[in-house]
Amino acid sequence: MTSNRRTRGLALAAALLLVLAACTDGFGGLKLRIAAGNPGGVYDSLAQTLATAWQNDLDIDRPQVLQTQGSPDNVAKVLVGQAEVAFVAADVAADRYRTNPGLAALARIHDDYLHLVVRRDSDIQSVGQLHGRRIAVGSPASGVEYIADRLLDVANLTSSVTKRRLDLDQSVAALLNGEVDAFIWSGGLPTPKLAGYNNGNALRLLDIGGLMPKMQAISPVYGTATIPASTYNQLLPVTTLVVPNFLVVSKSMRDDVAEALVRGLFDAGPQLAVANPAALSIDVHPGIETQPIPLHPGALRYYRAQKT
């Protein structure tokens, strides 16, 4: 009897040591790669800040922030195991999820607004007047190009315009130099670079409200929003398209890791808002709105705990 008690005591002690070790080791050798975007962009600035926050919160090596072409590239990297976390526009995520349900969401983060921009002195007053013009549609294989192609398609302009694949800086320069007649951009409100370029009142936004029913027929993630005139010192507000952004991971991610990442995201809210004003909209309540991408079980566990 004494021997059996000693054996049971040793077993309990060993189990306790294992539990204590697990608690103190935390996430140990966890390595994370975050698929972001172009250097200096919204995704990149938020990813850099989030990497530091997760490093401190999870007591891990600082996650690697990957420079990418944008949303399509980001979600592809998660699905093939080249990244653990990705920033991705909801329209791209929704399309990929239809063909590969191995995707899960951690949170809805900020929203992007579609900007259709011409020179202030341009004779172009409506989308229809872009027929036969030269349009910059974003970087190659980017989320901007993804949505720009859809917009041109529903406006019946695809075959009648000359497209140039340029990033935001290149697009503005080309517009001001007369190399293109308009450019399309999807970004936070305001997009700091765009606001800075418009200090001299050189740019004007076009209203795309008339195209919104067709855009929303393509994807239910698209919403309608107004860009106030004061945002970019415009004469009038414009109606445009708004698309959410998600943080996504593979469904195979451990539940405890996903839960910790979501907790770290919301705990880092003040730092993220300093990094980019788009992060001011990151909040727990809209964070769960990731349809049609399901929340990761670990993320869901975090949100449910916030309601108690």
mmCIF file of C-alpha atoms in Angstrom:
data_model
loop_
_atom_site.group_PDB
_atom_site.id
_atom_site.type_symbol
_atom_site.label_atom_id
_atom_site.label_comp_id
_atom_site.label_asym_id
_atom_site.label_seq_id
_atom_site.Cartn_x
_atom_site.Cartn_y
_atom_site.Cartn_z
ATOM 1 C CA MET A 1 0.000 0.000 0.000
ATOM 2 C CA THR A 2 2.797 2.390 0.912
ATOM 3 C CA SER A 3 4.553 1.600 -2.374
ATOM 4 C CA ASN A 4 1.359 2.268 -4.367
ATOM 5 C CA ARG A 5 0.830 5.570 -2.611
ATOM 6 C CA ARG A 6 4.405 6.563 -3.314
ATOM 7 C CA THR A 7 3.979 5.652 -6.980
ATOM 8 C CA ARG A 8 0.750 7.659 -7.261
ATOM 9 C CA GLY A 9 2.401 10.589 -5.504
ATOM 10 C CA LEU A 10 5.315 10.555 -7.903
ATOM 11 C CA ALA A 11 2.963 10.397 -10.882
ATOM 12 C CA LEU A 12 0.949 13.354 -9.612
ATOM 13 C CA ALA A 13 4.109 15.327 -8.982
ATOM 14 C CA ALA A 14 5.358 14.618 -12.493
ATOM 15 C CA ALA A 15 2.036 15.675 -13.990
ATOM 16 C CA LEU A 16 2.105 18.886 -11.960
ATOM 17 C CA LEU A 17 5.600 19.647 -13.184
ATOM 18 C CA LEU A 18 4.458 19.194 -16.778
ATOM 19 C CA VAL A 19 1.548 21.594 -16.245
ATOM 20 C CA LEU A 20 3.801 24.159 -14.591
ATOM 21 C CA ALA A 21 6.336 23.837 -17.401
ATOM 22 C CA ALA A 22 3.638 24.405 -19.982
ATOM 23 C CA CYS A 23 2.479 27.519 -18.141
ATOM 24 C CA THR A 24 5.943 29.012 -17.808
ATOM 25 C CA ASP A 25 7.146 28.093 -21.292
ATOM 26 C CA GLY A 26 4.195 29.896 -22.932
ATOM 27 C CA PHE A 27 4.471 29.613 -26.691
ATOM 28 C CA GLY A 28 8.154 28.761 -26.615
ATOM 29 C CA GLY A 29 9.568 28.312 -30.086
ATOM 30 C CA LEU A 30 6.495 29.541 -31.963
ATOM 31 C CA LYS A 31 7.544 31.200 -35.227
ATOM 32 C CA LEU A 32 5.196 33.523 -37.068
ATOM 33 C CA ARG A 33 5.320 35.107 -40.506
ATOM 34 C CA ILE A 34 2.885 37.916 -41.307
ATOM 35 C CA ALA A 35 2.017 38.499 -44.970
ATOM 36 C CA ALA A 36 1.595 42.270 -45.196
ATOM 37 C CA GLY A 37 2.139 44.270 -48.382
ATOM 38 C CA ASN A 38 4.254 47.019 -49.842
ATOM 39 C CA PRO A 39 6.657 48.838 -47.488
ATOM 40 C CA GLY A 40 5.007 51.904 -45.983
ATOM 41 C CA GLY A 41 1.468 50.780 -46.813
ATOM 42 C CA VAL A 42 -1.339 50.395 -44.274
ATOM 43 C CA TYR A 43 -0.914 46.626 -44.057
ATOM 44 C CA ASP A 44 2.829 46.963 -43.561
ATOM 45 C CA SER A 45 2.628 49.673 -40.895
ATOM 46 C CA LEU A 46 0.046 47.712 -38.914
ATOM 47 C CA ALA A 47 1.933 44.444 -39.344
ATOM 48 C CA GLN A 48 5.182 45.943 -38.047
ATOM 49 C CA THR A 49 3.441 47.252 -34.935
ATOM 50 C CA LEU A 50 1.532 44.020 -34.420
ATOM 51 C CA ALA A 51 4.710 41.951 -34.762
ATOM 52 C CA THR A 52 6.271 43.850 -31.863
ATOM 53 C CA ALA A 53 3.106 43.522 -29.776
ATOM 54 C CA TRP A 54 2.877 39.762 -30.360
ATOM 55 C CA GLN A 55 6.569 39.369 -29.590
ATOM 56 C CA ASN A 56 6.022 40.928 -26.176
ATOM 57 C CA ASP A 57 2.652 39.354 -25.407
ATOM 58 C CA LEU A 58 3.528 35.801 -26.408
ATOM 59 C CA ASP A 59 7.196 35.965 -25.365
ATOM 60 C CA ILE A 60 8.345 34.746 -28.785
ATOM 61 C CA ASP A 61 10.831 35.850 -31.396
ATOM 62 C CA ARG A 62 9.552 38.876 -33.271
ATOM 63 C CA PRO A 63 7.324 37.658 -36.126
ATOM 64 C CA GLN A 64 8.728 38.198 -39.600
ATOM 65 C CA VAL A 65 6.789 40.737 -41.654
ATOM 66 C CA LEU A 66 6.758 39.654 -45.292
ATOM 67 C CA GLN A 67 6.695 42.223 -48.058
ATOM 68 C CA THR A 68 4.160 41.099 -50.667
ATOM 69 C CA GLN A 69 2.171 42.282 -53.654
ATOM 70 C CA GLY A 70 -1.021 42.596 -51.626
ATOM 71 C CA SER A 71 -4.163 40.669 -50.690
ATOM 72 C CA PRO A 72 -4.135 37.934 -53.372
ATOM 73 C CA ASP A 73 -0.493 37.180 -52.628
ATOM 74 C CA ASN A 74 -1.109 37.288 -48.866
ATOM 75 C CA VAL A 75 -3.953 34.806 -48.766
ATOM 76 C CA ALA A 76 -2.085 32.481 -51.128
ATOM 77 C CA LYS A 77 0.890 32.449 -48.753
ATOM 78 C CA VAL A 78 -1.292 31.351 -45.835
ATOM 79 C CA LEU A 79 -2.962 28.600 -47.855
ATOM 80 C CA VAL A 80 0.370 27.091 -48.966
ATOM 81 C CA GLY A 81 2.069 27.453 -45.584
ATOM 82 C CA GLN A 82 4.434 30.307 -46.460
ATOM 83 C CA ALA A 83 2.866 32.588 -43.833
ATOM 84 C CA GLU A 84 0.891 31.997 -40.641
ATOM 85 C CA VAL A 85 -1.081 35.263 -40.621
ATOM 86 C CA ALA A 86 -2.200 37.514 -43.470
ATOM 87 C CA PHE A 87 -3.826 40.882 -43.963
ATOM 88 C CA VAL A 88 -6.379 40.504 -46.728
ATOM 89 C CA ALA A 89 -9.266 42.432 -48.258
ATOM 90 C CA ALA A 90 -12.598 40.724 -47.657
ATOM 91 C CA ASP A 91 -13.482 40.370 -51.340
ATOM 92 C CA VAL A 92 -10.260 38.505 -52.073
ATOM 93 C CA ALA A 93 -10.665 36.366 -48.957
ATOM 94 C CA ALA A 94 -14.260 35.482 -49.829
ATOM 95 C CA ASP A 95 -13.353 34.397 -53.356
ATOM 96 C CA ARG A 96 -10.456 32.262 -52.150
ATOM 97 C CA TYR A 97 -12.582 30.664 -49.426
ATOM 98 C CA ARG A 98 -15.060 29.397 -52.010
ATOM 99 C CA THR A 99 -12.348 27.291 -53.620
ATOM 100 C CA ASN A 100 -10.272 26.559 -50.503
ATOM 101 C CA PRO A 101 -12.176 26.345 -47.204
ATOM 102 C CA GLY A 102 -8.934 25.910 -45.265
ATOM 103 C CA LEU A 103 -9.054 29.590 -44.352
ATOM 104 C CA ALA A 104 -10.196 31.045 -41.011
ATOM 105 C CA ALA A 105 -10.442 34.594 -39.683
ATOM 106 C CA LEU A 106 -9.036 36.124 -36.530
ATOM 107 C CA ALA A 107 -10.769 39.487 -36.849
ATOM 108 C CA ARG A 108 -12.248 42.138 -39.046
ATOM 109 C CA ILE A 109 -9.904 45.088 -38.788
ATOM 110 C CA HIS A 110 -10.196 48.388 -40.719
ATOM 111 C CA ASP A 111 -12.260 49.221 -43.814
ATOM 112 C CA ASP A 112 -10.909 50.434 -47.150
ATOM 113 C CA TYR A 113 -12.650 52.992 -49.349
ATOM 114 C CA LEU A 114 -12.441 52.960 -53.123
ATOM 115 C CA HIS A 115 -11.026 56.188 -54.553
ATOM 116 C CA LEU A 116 -11.525 57.021 -58.240
ATOM 117 C CA VAL A 117 -9.283 60.031 -58.770
ATOM 118 C CA VAL A 118 -8.819 62.551 -61.572
ATOM 119 C CA ARG A 119 -7.052 65.901 -61.784
ATOM 120 C CA ARG A 120 -8.986 68.816 -60.312
ATOM 121 C CA ASP A 121 -8.907 70.563 -63.734
ATOM 122 C CA SER A 122 -9.932 67.432 -65.698
ATOM 123 C CA ASP A 123 -12.984 67.483 -67.945
ATOM 124 C CA ILE A 124 -13.954 64.042 -66.583
ATOM 125 C CA GLN A 125 -17.021 64.430 -64.364
ATOM 126 C CA SER A 126 -18.430 60.887 -64.345
ATOM 127 C CA VAL A 127 -17.344 57.260 -64.612
ATOM 128 C CA GLY A 128 -18.797 57.002 -68.122
ATOM 129 C CA GLN A 129 -16.426 59.678 -69.340
ATOM 130 C CA LEU A 130 -13.475 57.380 -68.654
ATOM 131 C CA HIS A 131 -14.204 55.654 -71.975
ATOM 132 C CA GLY A 132 -11.042 55.644 -74.090
ATOM 133 C CA ARG A 133 -8.880 57.020 -71.265
ATOM 134 C CA ARG A 134 -5.696 55.832 -69.552
ATOM 135 C CA ILE A 135 -6.242 54.527 -66.009
ATOM 136 C CA ALA A 136 -3.796 53.392 -63.323
ATOM 137 C CA VAL A 137 -5.260 50.359 -61.540
ATOM 138 C CA GLY A 138 -2.818 49.612 -58.708
ATOM 139 C CA SER A 139 0.260 47.457 -58.355
ATOM 140 C CA PRO A 140 0.403 44.143 -60.261
ATOM 141 C CA ALA A 141 -1.615 41.366 -58.573
ATOM 142 C CA SER A 142 -2.633 43.699 -55.729
ATOM 143 C CA GLY A 143 -5.955 44.012 -53.949
ATOM 144 C CA VAL A 144 -6.355 47.407 -55.620
ATOM 145 C CA GLU A 145 -6.046 45.872 -59.079
ATOM 146 C CA TYR A 146 -8.461 43.136 -58.015
ATOM 147 C CA ILE A 147 -11.224 45.603 -57.188
ATOM 148 C CA ALA A 148 -10.320 47.995 -60.016
ATOM 149 C CA ASP A 149 -10.859 45.256 -62.597
ATOM 150 C CA ARG A 150 -14.305 44.593 -61.155
ATOM 151 C CA LEU A 151 -15.224 48.269 -61.214
ATOM 152 C CA LEU A 152 -14.163 48.699 -64.832
ATOM 153 C CA ASP A 153 -16.051 45.549 -65.779
ATOM 154 C CA VAL A 154 -19.391 46.627 -64.273
ATOM 155 C CA ALA A 155 -18.919 50.068 -65.874
ATOM 156 C CA ASN A 156 -18.409 48.363 -69.286
ATOM 157 C CA LEU A 157 -15.021 50.018 -69.607
ATOM 158 C CA THR A 158 -12.666 47.028 -69.594
ATOM 159 C CA SER A 159 -12.105 46.901 -73.331
ATOM 160 C CA SER A 160 -12.170 50.655 -73.883
ATOM 161 C CA VAL A 161 -9.498 51.901 -71.480
ATOM 162 C CA THR A 162 -5.722 51.588 -71.346
ATOM 163 C CA LYS A 163 -4.685 50.177 -67.979
ATOM 164 C CA ARG A 164 -1.388 50.841 -66.244
ATOM 165 C CA ARG A 165 -0.341 48.856 -63.194
ATOM 166 C CA LEU A 166 1.134 51.429 -60.820
ATOM 167 C CA ASP A 167 1.342 51.792 -57.049
ATOM 168 C CA LEU A 168 -0.119 54.820 -55.283
ATOM 169 C CA ASP A 169 2.930 57.080 -55.541
ATOM 170 C CA GLN A 170 3.405 56.183 -59.192
ATOM 171 C CA SER A 171 -0.299 56.674 -59.901
ATOM 172 C CA VAL A 172 -0.391 60.176 -58.456
ATOM 173 C CA ALA A 173 2.800 61.168 -60.275
ATOM 174 C CA ALA A 174 1.473 59.793 -63.565
ATOM 175 C CA LEU A 175 -1.807 61.646 -63.114
ATOM 176 C CA LEU A 176 -0.164 64.965 -62.333
ATOM 177 C CA ASN A 177 2.285 64.526 -65.213
ATOM 178 C CA GLY A 178 -0.508 63.793 -67.681
ATOM 179 C CA GLU A 179 0.588 60.185 -68.272
ATOM 180 C CA VAL A 180 -2.786 58.821 -67.106
ATOM 181 C CA ASP A 181 -6.225 60.403 -66.944
ATOM 182 C CA ALA A 182 -7.383 58.745 -63.718
ATOM 183 C CA PHE A 183 -6.339 56.218 -61.108
ATOM 184 C CA ILE A 184 -8.091 53.813 -58.778
ATOM 185 C CA TRP A 185 -7.046 53.304 -55.191
ATOM 186 C CA SER A 186 -8.518 51.351 -52.282
ATOM 187 C CA GLY A 187 -7.329 52.409 -48.849
ATOM 188 C CA GLY A 188 -8.132 53.756 -45.413
ATOM 189 C CA LEU A 189 -9.891 57.047 -44.873
ATOM 190 C CA PRO A 190 -8.042 59.249 -45.183
ATOM 191 C CA THR A 191 -5.118 57.651 -46.969
ATOM 192 C CA PRO A 192 -2.248 59.781 -45.608
ATOM 193 C CA LYS A 193 -0.221 59.792 -48.818
ATOM 194 C CA LEU A 194 -3.227 60.802 -50.873
ATOM 195 C CA ALA A 195 -4.177 63.559 -48.433
ATOM 196 C CA GLY A 196 -0.610 64.851 -48.535
ATOM 197 C CA TYR A 197 -0.547 64.911 -52.322
ATOM 198 C CA ASN A 198 -3.775 66.914 -52.351
ATOM 199 C CA ASN A 199 -2.492 69.804 -50.248
ATOM 200 C CA GLY A 200 -2.444 71.891 -53.414
ATOM 201 C CA ASN A 201 -6.016 70.900 -54.336
ATOM 202 C CA ALA A 202 -4.740 69.127 -57.428
ATOM 203 C CA LEU A 203 -6.952 66.027 -57.181
ATOM 204 C CA ARG A 204 -10.674 65.330 -57.413
ATOM 205 C CA LEU A 205 -12.739 62.239 -56.558
ATOM 206 C CA LEU A 206 -15.474 60.818 -58.788
ATOM 207 C CA ASP A 207 -18.769 59.519 -57.420
ATOM 208 C CA ILE A 208 -19.433 55.826 -58.168
ATOM 209 C CA GLY A 209 -22.808 55.499 -56.425
ATOM 210 C CA GLY A 210 -24.498 54.510 -59.669
ATOM 211 C CA LEU A 211 -22.301 51.407 -59.947
ATOM 212 C CA MET A 212 -22.834 50.158 -56.407
ATOM 213 C CA PRO A 213 -25.829 47.857 -57.076
ATOM 214 C CA LYS A 214 -23.789 45.969 -59.679
ATOM 215 C CA MET A 215 -20.715 45.819 -57.423
ATOM 216 C CA GLN A 216 -22.776 44.498 -54.525
ATOM 217 C CA ALA A 217 -24.290 41.880 -56.822
ATOM 218 C CA ILE A 218 -20.754 40.602 -57.421
ATOM 219 C CA SER A 219 -19.856 40.348 -53.733
ATOM 220 C CA PRO A 220 -21.940 40.763 -50.571
ATOM 221 C CA VAL A 221 -18.877 42.054 -48.682
ATOM 222 C CA TYR A 222 -19.064 45.372 -50.534
ATOM 223 C CA GLY A 223 -20.773 48.217 -48.744
ATOM 224 C CA THR A 224 -21.736 51.744 -49.753
ATOM 225 C CA ALA A 225 -20.177 54.708 -47.975
ATOM 226 C CA THR A 226 -19.634 58.434 -48.303
ATOM 227 C CA ILE A 227 -16.277 60.163 -48.403
ATOM 228 C CA PRO A 228 -16.964 63.557 -46.818
ATOM 229 C CA ALA A 229 -15.809 66.611 -48.770
ATOM 230 C CA SER A 230 -13.590 67.634 -45.861
ATOM 231 C CA THR A 231 -11.554 64.409 -46.038
ATOM 232 C CA TYR A 232 -9.580 65.536 -49.086
ATOM 233 C CA ASN A 233 -10.666 69.174 -49.306
ATOM 234 C CA GLN A 234 -13.210 68.445 -52.038
ATOM 235 C CA LEU A 235 -16.103 70.644 -53.132
ATOM 236 C CA LEU A 236 -18.646 67.853 -52.639
ATOM 237 C CA PRO A 237 -18.874 64.490 -50.862
ATOM 238 C CA VAL A 238 -18.853 61.372 -53.042
ATOM 239 C CA THR A 239 -20.545 58.002 -52.740
ATOM 240 C CA THR A 240 -18.175 55.083 -53.036
ATOM 241 C CA LEU A 241 -17.526 51.461 -52.189
ATOM 242 C CA VAL A 242 -16.195 50.246 -48.847
ATOM 243 C CA VAL A 243 -14.578 46.835 -48.328
ATOM 244 C CA PRO A 244 -13.510 45.389 -44.954
ATOM 245 C CA ASN A 245 -10.089 43.920 -44.237
ATOM 246 C CA PHE A 246 -9.520 40.721 -42.292
ATOM 247 C CA LEU A 247 -6.694 39.053 -40.437
ATOM 248 C CA VAL A 248 -6.734 35.442 -41.639
ATOM 249 C CA VAL A 249 -4.930 32.238 -40.721
ATOM 250 C CA SER A 250 -5.076 28.573 -41.602
ATOM 251 C CA LYS A 251 -7.816 26.542 -39.929
ATOM 252 C CA SER A 252 -5.059 24.212 -38.737
ATOM 253 C CA MET A 253 -3.572 26.849 -36.408
ATOM 254 C CA ARG A 254 -3.668 25.791 -32.754
ATOM 255 C CA ASP A 255 -6.639 27.204 -30.871
ATOM 256 C CA ASP A 256 -4.515 28.646 -28.061
ATOM 257 C CA VAL A 257 -2.267 30.438 -30.552
ATOM 258 C CA ALA A 258 -5.220 31.934 -32.433
ATOM 259 C CA GLU A 259 -6.799 33.096 -29.180
ATOM 260 C CA ALA A 260 -3.542 34.715 -28.037
ATOM 261 C CA LEU A 261 -3.105 36.483 -31.369
ATOM 262 C CA VAL A 262 -6.585 37.987 -31.203
ATOM 263 C CA ARG A 263 -6.031 39.102 -27.615
ATOM 264 C CA GLY A 264 -2.740 40.706 -28.614
ATOM 265 C CA LEU A 265 -4.404 42.464 -31.559
ATOM 266 C CA PHE A 266 -6.986 44.240 -29.418
ATOM 267 C CA ASP A 267 -4.578 44.919 -26.565
ATOM 268 C CA ALA A 268 -2.328 46.682 -29.088
ATOM 269 C CA GLY A 269 -5.121 48.999 -30.256
ATOM 270 C CA PRO A 270 -3.496 52.264 -29.067
ATOM 271 C CA GLN A 271 -0.140 51.423 -30.684
ATOM 272 C CA LEU A 272 -1.832 50.397 -33.941
ATOM 273 C CA ALA A 273 -3.756 53.683 -34.079
ATOM 274 C CA VAL A 274 -0.478 55.582 -33.750
ATOM 275 C CA ALA A 275 1.013 53.509 -36.571
ATOM 276 C CA ASN A 276 -1.896 54.311 -38.888
ATOM 277 C CA PRO A 277 -5.203 56.139 -38.268
ATOM 278 C CA ALA A 278 -7.104 53.388 -40.103
ATOM 279 C CA ALA A 279 -6.601 51.266 -36.977
ATOM 280 C CA LEU A 280 -8.885 53.558 -34.957
ATOM 281 C CA SER A 281 -11.789 51.419 -36.187
ATOM 282 C CA ILE A 282 -10.313 48.157 -34.854
ATOM 283 C CA ASP A 283 -12.650 47.037 -32.067
ATOM 284 C CA VAL A 284 -13.898 43.807 -30.496
ATOM 285 C CA HIS A 285 -17.539 44.326 -31.486
ATOM 286 C CA PRO A 286 -17.101 44.643 -35.267
ATOM 287 C CA GLY A 287 -14.122 42.296 -35.012
ATOM 288 C CA ILE A 288 -16.376 39.238 -35.163
ATOM 289 C CA GLU A 289 -17.971 40.336 -38.456
ATOM 290 C CA THR A 290 -15.872 38.262 -40.844
ATOM 291 C CA GLN A 291 -18.583 36.651 -42.972
ATOM 292 C CA PRO A 292 -18.298 34.674 -45.162
ATOM 293 C CA ILE A 293 -14.965 33.617 -43.626
ATOM 294 C CA PRO A 294 -15.623 31.668 -40.406
ATOM 295 C CA LEU A 295 -13.869 32.709 -37.237
ATOM 296 C CA HIS A 296 -11.099 30.399 -36.072
ATOM 297 C CA PRO A 297 -12.280 28.405 -33.005
ATOM 298 C CA GLY A 298 -9.541 30.033 -30.933
ATOM 299 C CA ALA A 299 -10.666 33.496 -32.019
ATOM 300 C CA LEU A 300 -14.274 32.594 -31.256
ATOM 301 C CA ARG A 301 -13.234 31.506 -27.775
ATOM 302 C CA TYR A 302 -11.701 34.941 -27.190
ATOM 303 C CA TYR A 303 -14.819 36.819 -28.348
ATOM 304 C CA ARG A 304 -17.123 34.674 -26.234
ATOM 305 C CA ALA A 305 -14.973 35.369 -23.164
ATOM 306 C CA GLN A 306 -15.431 39.123 -23.710
ATOM 307 C CA LYS A 307 -19.204 38.772 -23.276
ATOM 308 C CA THR A 308 -18.930 37.277 -19.793
#
